[in-house]
Amino acid sequence: MALTKHFKLYESEITQFINELKQKNPKLEEEQRAGRALLWDKTPINLDNSEREKSSRVKQQPYVYQNK
């Protein structure tokens, strides 16, 4: 399906808004990446350490307030 020249030049209002926002604040993408790294990007889990920590935990009794 071939589009006409009219549709090739079309930009939605949202695309125009994002482009203007990026022009006003050029560091926006860097700040977004830093925020993502802060909240979502985590260091890989070491399976050996996690297994050792799991096995070294002391089991808690089912009802903690009951004396044996």
PDB file of N, CA and C in Angstrom:
ATOM      1  N   MET A   1       0.847  -1.175   0.000  1.00  0.00           N
ATOM      2  CA  MET A   1       0.000   0.000   0.000  1.00  0.00           C
ATOM      3  C   MET A   1       0.890   1.235   0.000  1.00  0.00           C
ATOM      4  N   ALA A   2       0.842   1.967  -1.056  1.00  0.00           N
ATOM      5  CA  ALA A   2       1.672   3.159  -1.183  1.00  0.00           C
ATOM      6  C   ALA A   2       0.949   4.361  -0.585  1.00  0.00           C
ATOM      7  N   LEU A   3       1.655   5.103   0.201  1.00  0.00           N
ATOM      8  CA  LEU A   3       1.075   6.299   0.794  1.00  0.00           C
ATOM      9  C   LEU A   3       1.428   7.513  -0.062  1.00  0.00           C
ATOM     10  N   THR A   4       0.584   8.476  -0.013  1.00  0.00           N
ATOM     11  CA  THR A   4       0.842   9.679  -0.808  1.00  0.00           C
ATOM     12  C   THR A   4       1.865  10.560  -0.110  1.00  0.00           C
ATOM     13  N   LYS A   5       2.302  11.584  -0.793  1.00  0.00           N
ATOM     14  CA  LYS A   5       3.278  12.517  -0.224  1.00  0.00           C
ATOM     15  C   LYS A   5       2.720  13.197   1.018  1.00  0.00           C
ATOM     16  N   HIS A   6       1.428  13.396   1.035  1.00  0.00           N
ATOM     17  CA  HIS A   6       0.783  14.072   2.161  1.00  0.00           C
ATOM     18  C   HIS A   6       1.009  13.316   3.469  1.00  0.00           C
ATOM     19  N   PHE A   7       0.895  12.006   3.420  1.00  0.00           N
ATOM     20  CA  PHE A   7       1.029  11.211   4.639  1.00  0.00           C
ATOM     21  C   PHE A   7       2.487  11.016   5.051  1.00  0.00           C
ATOM     22  N   LYS A   8       3.410  11.133   4.131  1.00  0.00           N
ATOM     23  CA  LYS A   8       4.817  10.980   4.476  1.00  0.00           C
ATOM     24  C   LYS A   8       5.313  12.122   5.340  1.00  0.00           C
ATOM     25  N   LEU A   9       4.725  13.289   5.195  1.00  0.00           N
ATOM     26  CA  LEU A   9       5.149  14.457   5.958  1.00  0.00           C
ATOM     27  C   LEU A   9       4.369  14.621   7.261  1.00  0.00           C
ATOM     28  N   TYR A  10       3.427  13.759   7.512  1.00  0.00           N
ATOM     29  CA  TYR A  10       2.566  13.883   8.685  1.00  0.00           C
ATOM     30  C   TYR A  10       3.327  13.541   9.959  1.00  0.00           C
ATOM     31  N   GLU A  11       3.159  14.371  10.974  1.00  0.00           N
ATOM     32  CA  GLU A  11       3.670  14.101  12.323  1.00  0.00           C
ATOM     33  C   GLU A  11       2.532  14.340  13.290  1.00  0.00           C
ATOM     34  N   SER A  12       2.292  13.391  14.161  1.00  0.00           N
ATOM     35  CA  SER A  12       1.213  13.541  15.126  1.00  0.00           C
ATOM     36  C   SER A  12       1.568  14.618  16.143  1.00  0.00           C
ATOM     37  N   GLU A  13       0.548  15.063  16.867  1.00  0.00           N
ATOM     38  CA  GLU A  13       0.761  16.103  17.873  1.00  0.00           C
ATOM     39  C   GLU A  13       1.690  15.592  18.983  1.00  0.00           C
ATOM     40  N   ILE A  14       1.562  14.341  19.303  1.00  0.00           N
ATOM     41  CA  ILE A  14       2.402  13.770  20.363  1.00  0.00           C
ATOM     42  C   ILE A  14       3.864  13.746  19.933  1.00  0.00           C
ATOM     43  N   THR A  15       4.114  13.358  18.677  1.00  0.00           N
ATOM     44  CA  THR A  15       5.484  13.341  18.164  1.00  0.00           C
ATOM     45  C   THR A  15       6.061  14.749  18.145  1.00  0.00           C
ATOM     46  N   GLN A  16       5.260  15.712  17.749  1.00  0.00           N
ATOM     47  CA  GLN A  16       5.717  17.101  17.750  1.00  0.00           C
ATOM     48  C   GLN A  16       6.027  17.561  19.162  1.00  0.00           C
ATOM     49  N   PHE A  17       5.169  17.199  20.116  1.00  0.00           N
ATOM     50  CA  PHE A  17       5.383  17.586  21.510  1.00  0.00           C
ATOM     51  C   PHE A  17       6.686  16.993  22.044  1.00  0.00           C
ATOM     52  N   ILE A  18       6.922  15.713  21.768  1.00  0.00           N
ATOM     53  CA  ILE A  18       8.150  15.051  22.253  1.00  0.00           C
ATOM     54  C   ILE A  18       9.379  15.685  21.628  1.00  0.00           C
ATOM     55  N   ASN A  19       9.311  15.975  20.339  1.00  0.00           N
ATOM     56  CA  ASN A  19      10.452  16.618  19.680  1.00  0.00           C
ATOM     57  C   ASN A  19      10.737  17.998  20.263  1.00  0.00           C
ATOM     58  N   GLU A  20       9.684  18.780  20.555  1.00  0.00           N
ATOM     59  CA  GLU A  20       9.870  20.087  21.179  1.00  0.00           C
ATOM     60  C   GLU A  20      10.453  19.950  22.574  1.00  0.00           C
ATOM     61  N   LEU A  21       9.970  18.973  23.315  1.00  0.00           N
ATOM     62  CA  LEU A  21      10.456  18.744  24.680  1.00  0.00           C
ATOM     63  C   LEU A  21      11.941  18.384  24.666  1.00  0.00           C
ATOM     64  N   LYS A  22      12.347  17.554  23.710  1.00  0.00           N
ATOM     65  CA  LYS A  22      13.761  17.183  23.601  1.00  0.00           C
ATOM     66  C   LYS A  22      14.625  18.372  23.184  1.00  0.00           C
ATOM     67  N   GLN A  23      14.070  19.263  22.379  1.00  0.00           N
ATOM     68  CA  GLN A  23      14.827  20.453  21.985  1.00  0.00           C
ATOM     69  C   GLN A  23      14.996  21.414  23.160  1.00  0.00           C
ATOM     70  N   LYS A  24      13.965  21.529  23.988  1.00  0.00           N
ATOM     71  CA  LYS A  24      14.041  22.425  25.145  1.00  0.00           C
ATOM     72  C   LYS A  24      14.961  21.875  26.228  1.00  0.00           C
ATOM     73  N   ASN A  25      14.955  20.559  26.389  1.00  0.00           N
ATOM     74  CA  ASN A  25      15.763  19.924  27.428  1.00  0.00           C
ATOM     75  C   ASN A  25      16.598  18.808  26.794  1.00  0.00           C
ATOM     76  N   PRO A  26      17.792  19.133  26.290  1.00  0.00           N
ATOM     77  CA  PRO A  26      18.601  18.122  25.592  1.00  0.00           C
ATOM     78  C   PRO A  26      19.100  16.990  26.497  1.00  0.00           C
ATOM     79  N   LYS A  27      19.139  17.198  27.796  1.00  0.00           N
ATOM     80  CA  LYS A  27      19.621  16.159  28.710  1.00  0.00           C
ATOM     81  C   LYS A  27      18.507  15.244  29.193  1.00  0.00           C
ATOM     82  N   LEU A  28      17.333  15.363  28.609  1.00  0.00           N
ATOM     83  CA  LEU A  28      16.170  14.596  29.056  1.00  0.00           C
ATOM     84  C   LEU A  28      16.400  13.096  28.969  1.00  0.00           C
ATOM     85  N   GLU A  29      16.918  12.620  27.861  1.00  0.00           N
ATOM     86  CA  GLU A  29      17.136  11.182  27.698  1.00  0.00           C
ATOM     87  C   GLU A  29      18.189  10.663  28.670  1.00  0.00           C
ATOM     88  N   GLU A  30      19.230  11.446  28.911  1.00  0.00           N
ATOM     89  CA  GLU A  30      20.254  11.028  29.879  1.00  0.00           C
ATOM     90  C   GLU A  30      19.649  10.904  31.274  1.00  0.00           C
ATOM     91  N   GLU A  31      18.796  11.859  31.641  1.00  0.00           N
ATOM     92  CA  GLU A  31      18.146  11.815  32.949  1.00  0.00           C
ATOM     93  C   GLU A  31      17.214  10.622  33.061  1.00  0.00           C
ATOM     94  N   GLN A  32      16.521  10.299  31.975  1.00  0.00           N
ATOM     95  CA  GLN A  32      15.646   9.132  31.990  1.00  0.00           C
ATOM     96  C   GLN A  32      16.455   7.855  32.168  1.00  0.00           C
ATOM     97  N   ARG A  33      17.577   7.750  31.490  1.00  0.00           N
ATOM     98  CA  ARG A  33      18.424   6.556  31.624  1.00  0.00           C
ATOM     99  C   ARG A  33      18.985   6.445  33.048  1.00  0.00           C
ATOM    100  N   ALA A  34      19.362   7.587  33.626  1.00  0.00           N
ATOM    101  CA  ALA A  34      19.885   7.565  34.997  1.00  0.00           C
ATOM    102  C   ALA A  34      18.796   7.137  35.972  1.00  0.00           C
ATOM    103  N   GLY A  35      17.585   7.609  35.773  1.00  0.00           N
ATOM    104  CA  GLY A  35      16.472   7.204  36.632  1.00  0.00           C
ATOM    105  C   GLY A  35      16.164   5.732  36.504  1.00  0.00           C
ATOM    106  N   ARG A  36      16.227   5.233  35.291  1.00  0.00           N
ATOM    107  CA  ARG A  36      15.985   3.803  35.084  1.00  0.00           C
ATOM    108  C   ARG A  36      17.070   2.982  35.760  1.00  0.00           C
ATOM    109  N   ALA A  37      18.300   3.392  35.613  1.00  0.00           N
ATOM    110  CA  ALA A  37      19.406   2.658  36.229  1.00  0.00           C
ATOM    111  C   ALA A  37      19.269   2.660  37.742  1.00  0.00           C
ATOM    112  N   LEU A  38      18.791   3.756  38.292  1.00  0.00           N
ATOM    113  CA  LEU A  38      18.635   3.856  39.732  1.00  0.00           C
ATOM    114  C   LEU A  38      17.554   2.917  40.250  1.00  0.00           C
ATOM    115  N   LEU A  39      16.442   2.821  39.525  1.00  0.00           N
ATOM    116  CA  LEU A  39      15.306   2.061  40.028  1.00  0.00           C
ATOM    117  C   LEU A  39      15.207   0.636  39.509  1.00  0.00           C
ATOM    118  N   TRP A  40      15.620   0.380  38.279  1.00  0.00           N
ATOM    119  CA  TRP A  40      15.319  -0.900  37.662  1.00  0.00           C
ATOM    120  C   TRP A  40      16.534  -1.758  37.362  1.00  0.00           C
ATOM    121  N   ASP A  41      17.621  -1.179  36.936  1.00  0.00           N
ATOM    122  CA  ASP A  41      18.784  -1.976  36.549  1.00  0.00           C
ATOM    123  C   ASP A  41      19.528  -2.424  37.797  1.00  0.00           C
ATOM    124  N   LYS A  42      19.521  -3.703  38.040  1.00  0.00           N
ATOM    125  CA  LYS A  42      20.141  -4.257  39.242  1.00  0.00           C
ATOM    126  C   LYS A  42      21.358  -5.097  38.854  1.00  0.00           C
ATOM    127  N   THR A  43      22.232  -5.308  39.817  1.00  0.00           N
ATOM    128  CA  THR A  43      23.391  -6.161  39.575  1.00  0.00           C
ATOM    129  C   THR A  43      22.926  -7.614  39.496  1.00  0.00           C
ATOM    130  N   PRO A  44      23.605  -8.433  38.739  1.00  0.00           N
ATOM    131  CA  PRO A  44      23.212  -9.844  38.628  1.00  0.00           C
ATOM    132  C   PRO A  44      23.306 -10.562  39.978  1.00  0.00           C
ATOM    133  N   ILE A  45      22.437 -11.516  40.172  1.00  0.00           N
ATOM    134  CA  ILE A  45      22.398 -12.277  41.425  1.00  0.00           C
ATOM    135  C   ILE A  45      23.430 -13.397  41.353  1.00  0.00           C
ATOM    136  N   ASN A  46      24.224 -13.515  42.408  1.00  0.00           N
ATOM    137  CA  ASN A  46      25.183 -14.615  42.512  1.00  0.00           C
ATOM    138  C   ASN A  46      24.447 -15.800  43.133  1.00  0.00           C
ATOM    139  N   LEU A  47      24.228 -16.853  42.362  1.00  0.00           N
ATOM    140  CA  LEU A  47      23.434 -17.985  42.827  1.00  0.00           C
ATOM    141  C   LEU A  47      24.096 -18.736  43.972  1.00  0.00           C
ATOM    142  N   ASP A  48      25.418 -18.802  43.973  1.00  0.00           N
ATOM    143  CA  ASP A  48      26.110 -19.497  45.062  1.00  0.00           C
ATOM    144  C   ASP A  48      25.887 -18.776  46.388  1.00  0.00           C
ATOM    145  N   ASN A  49      26.031 -17.452  46.372  1.00  0.00           N
ATOM    146  CA  ASN A  49      25.830 -16.689  47.609  1.00  0.00           C
ATOM    147  C   ASN A  49      24.384 -16.760  48.078  1.00  0.00           C
ATOM    148  N   SER A  50      23.438 -16.665  47.155  1.00  0.00           N
ATOM    149  CA  SER A  50      22.037 -16.697  47.566  1.00  0.00           C
ATOM    150  C   SER A  50      21.660 -18.063  48.134  1.00  0.00           C
ATOM    151  N   GLU A  51      22.199 -19.139  47.572  1.00  0.00           N
ATOM    152  CA  GLU A  51      21.928 -20.483  48.104  1.00  0.00           C
ATOM    153  C   GLU A  51      22.542 -20.647  49.494  1.00  0.00           C
ATOM    154  N   ARG A  52      23.759 -20.128  49.689  1.00  0.00           N
ATOM    155  CA  ARG A  52      24.407 -20.204  50.997  1.00  0.00           C
ATOM    156  C   ARG A  52      23.619 -19.409  52.040  1.00  0.00           C
ATOM    157  N   GLU A  53      23.151 -18.216  51.675  1.00  0.00           N
ATOM    158  CA  GLU A  53      22.355 -17.410  52.602  1.00  0.00           C
ATOM    159  C   GLU A  53      21.040 -18.093  52.935  1.00  0.00           C
ATOM    160  N   LYS A  54      20.442 -18.710  51.944  1.00  0.00           N
ATOM    161  CA  LYS A  54      19.165 -19.394  52.166  1.00  0.00           C
ATOM    162  C   LYS A  54      19.332 -20.586  53.102  1.00  0.00           C
ATOM    163  N   SER A  55      20.414 -21.332  52.931  1.00  0.00           N
ATOM    164  CA  SER A  55      20.623 -22.516  53.770  1.00  0.00           C
ATOM    165  C   SER A  55      21.085 -22.145  55.182  1.00  0.00           C
ATOM    166  N   SER A  56      21.652 -20.964  55.370  1.00  0.00           N
ATOM    167  CA  SER A  56      22.156 -20.586  56.688  1.00  0.00           C
ATOM    168  C   SER A  56      21.100 -19.892  57.559  1.00  0.00           C
ATOM    169  N   ARG A  57      19.927 -19.677  57.027  1.00  0.00           N
ATOM    170  CA  ARG A  57      18.869 -19.042  57.824  1.00  0.00           C
ATOM    171  C   ARG A  57      18.349 -20.005  58.876  1.00  0.00           C
ATOM    172  N   VAL A  58      18.018 -19.456  60.027  1.00  0.00           N
ATOM    173  CA  VAL A  58      17.435 -20.252  61.096  1.00  0.00           C
ATOM    174  C   VAL A  58      15.934 -20.273  60.873  1.00  0.00           C
ATOM    175  N   LYS A  59      15.351 -21.480  60.899  1.00  0.00           N
ATOM    176  CA  LYS A  59      13.924 -21.596  60.661  1.00  0.00           C
ATOM    177  C   LYS A  59      13.155 -20.969  61.809  1.00  0.00           C
ATOM    178  N   GLN A  60      12.114 -20.257  61.451  1.00  0.00           N
ATOM    179  CA  GLN A  60      11.269 -19.617  62.448  1.00  0.00           C
ATOM    180  C   GLN A  60      10.093 -20.540  62.735  1.00  0.00           C
ATOM    181  N   GLN A  61       9.705 -20.615  64.003  1.00  0.00           N
ATOM    182  CA  GLN A  61       8.570 -21.464  64.334  1.00  0.00           C
ATOM    183  C   GLN A  61       7.287 -20.846  63.769  1.00  0.00           C
ATOM    184  N   PRO A  62       6.271 -21.679  63.508  1.00  0.00           N
ATOM    185  CA  PRO A  62       5.073 -21.173  62.839  1.00  0.00           C
ATOM    186  C   PRO A  62       4.383 -20.047  63.585  1.00  0.00           C
ATOM    187  N   TYR A  63       4.280 -20.152  64.892  1.00  0.00           N
ATOM    188  CA  TYR A  63       3.659 -19.096  65.677  1.00  0.00           C
ATOM    189  C   TYR A  63       4.753 -18.525  66.586  1.00  0.00           C
ATOM    190  N   VAL A  64       5.226 -17.340  66.257  1.00  0.00           N
ATOM    191  CA  VAL A  64       6.431 -16.818  66.909  1.00  0.00           C
ATOM    192  C   VAL A  64       6.215 -16.437  68.357  1.00  0.00           C
ATOM    193  N   TYR A  65       4.988 -16.203  68.767  1.00  0.00           N
ATOM    194  CA  TYR A  65       4.752 -15.741  70.137  1.00  0.00           C
ATOM    195  C   TYR A  65       4.504 -16.898  71.098  1.00  0.00           C
ATOM    196  N   GLN A  66       4.507 -18.116  70.594  1.00  0.00           N
ATOM    197  CA  GLN A  66       4.276 -19.267  71.448  1.00  0.00           C
ATOM    198  C   GLN A  66       5.609 -19.789  71.967  1.00  0.00           C
ATOM    199  N   ASN A  67       5.678 -20.051  73.272  1.00  0.00           N
ATOM    200  CA  ASN A  67       6.886 -20.624  73.854  1.00  0.00           C
ATOM    201  C   ASN A  67       6.835 -22.134  73.704  1.00  0.00           C
ATOM    202  N   LYS A  68       7.996 -22.737  73.589  1.00  0.00           N
ATOM    203  CA  LYS A  68       8.051 -24.198  73.463  1.00  0.00           C
ATOM    204  C   LYS A  68       8.009 -24.866  74.805  1.00  0.00           C
TER     205      LYS A  68
END
